[in-house]
Amino acid sequence: MNTRLAKFAIGQVVRHRVYPFRGVIFDVDPIFANTEEYWLSIPEHIRPRKDQPFYHLLAENEESSYVAYVSEQNLVADDTGEPVGHPQTQLIFDSFREGQYHLRPRISH
């Protein structure tokens, strides 16, 4: 499989192209890196290609907050400029400025 550079960045707010949810990206896989069972559970008529970046999102819709795993082809940039209301954003990001989340500094020894 050929891989390509990710279109979206960690900390960027995006929304799903088809389903009514949005979220902030906290990790990126260069190609599909979930289980075959997960991939096959996606309805065939909307099942994405595996040879593209897949994004881990702290996602939200009108009813709840959750973690989503979404293909690049199914995401678009969110242009609202509003932060995501997911309660775990504060664990990963330390601020939200100009429509972008900024990662907390890593502590290591």
XYZ file of C-alpha atoms in Angstrom:
109
model
C 0.000 0.000 0.000
C 1.133 3.538 -0.704
C 0.932 5.979 2.177
C 0.637 9.726 1.923
C 1.117 12.685 4.208
C -1.723 13.534 6.547
C -3.927 16.429 5.462
C -4.987 17.314 9.022
C -2.844 17.953 12.120
C -2.946 17.035 15.793
C -4.921 19.735 17.586
C -7.007 20.598 14.542
C -10.792 20.654 14.889
C -12.578 18.686 12.160
C -16.043 17.408 11.404
C -17.294 14.256 9.732
C -18.290 14.626 6.094
C -21.416 12.425 6.474
C -22.316 12.046 10.155
C -23.194 14.936 12.499
C -20.157 15.034 14.763
C -16.987 17.040 15.168
C -13.831 16.575 17.174
C -10.211 17.425 17.792
C -7.442 15.209 16.405
C -5.163 13.727 19.058
C -3.345 11.048 17.031
C -2.826 9.999 13.405
C -2.129 6.614 11.821
C -0.519 6.809 8.352
C -2.760 3.927 7.212
C -5.637 1.979 8.760
C -4.401 0.436 12.023
C -7.532 -0.972 13.612
C -8.888 -4.525 13.490
C -10.242 -6.205 10.402
C -13.448 -6.776 12.365
C -13.792 -3.013 12.872
C -13.178 -2.305 9.190
C -15.729 -4.912 8.093
C -18.309 -3.474 10.516
C -18.410 -0.290 8.418
C -21.204 -0.559 5.830
C -19.628 -1.560 2.517
C -21.122 1.342 0.562
C -19.286 3.868 2.802
C -16.275 1.751 3.821
C -13.098 3.825 3.329
C -9.876 2.726 1.699
C -7.202 1.509 4.110
C -4.298 3.263 2.357
C -4.921 6.727 3.755
C -4.374 8.454 7.094
C -6.820 7.586 9.889
C -7.391 10.000 12.740
C -8.142 9.489 16.424
C -10.597 12.162 17.562
C -11.995 13.368 20.840
C -15.420 13.628 19.260
C -18.807 15.000 20.197
C -22.312 15.126 18.843
C -25.481 16.590 20.346
C -25.912 13.612 22.699
C -22.450 12.570 23.893
C -18.668 12.724 23.822
C -16.579 9.765 22.684
C -13.411 8.702 20.864
C -13.745 8.188 17.108
C -11.449 6.625 14.496
C -12.065 8.258 11.111
C -10.515 8.071 7.642
C -9.154 11.197 6.036
C -11.657 10.955 3.164
C -14.497 11.338 5.677
C -13.200 14.486 7.412
C -13.362 18.171 6.602
C -11.905 21.104 8.502
C -14.306 22.660 11.001
C -14.569 26.369 10.309
C -16.651 27.420 13.318
C -13.608 28.491 15.357
C -15.287 26.969 18.412
C -13.601 24.569 20.857
C -14.753 20.973 21.271
C -16.686 20.216 24.465
C -15.129 16.780 25.029
C -14.131 16.468 28.724
C -10.764 14.833 27.936
C -9.385 17.720 25.865
C -7.775 19.171 29.007
C -5.782 15.957 29.511
C -4.065 16.207 26.111
C -4.150 19.899 25.252
C -3.263 22.918 27.372
C -4.907 25.680 25.356
C -7.193 26.575 22.474
C -6.207 29.621 20.416
C -7.310 30.788 16.990
C -9.329 27.625 16.325
C -6.461 25.238 17.160
C -5.658 23.153 20.235
C -2.076 23.110 21.500
C -0.559 19.982 23.037
C 0.531 19.922 26.632
C 4.319 19.797 26.974
C 5.587 16.267 27.499
C 7.271 15.497 30.770
C 10.071 12.960 30.550
C 13.276 12.099 32.342
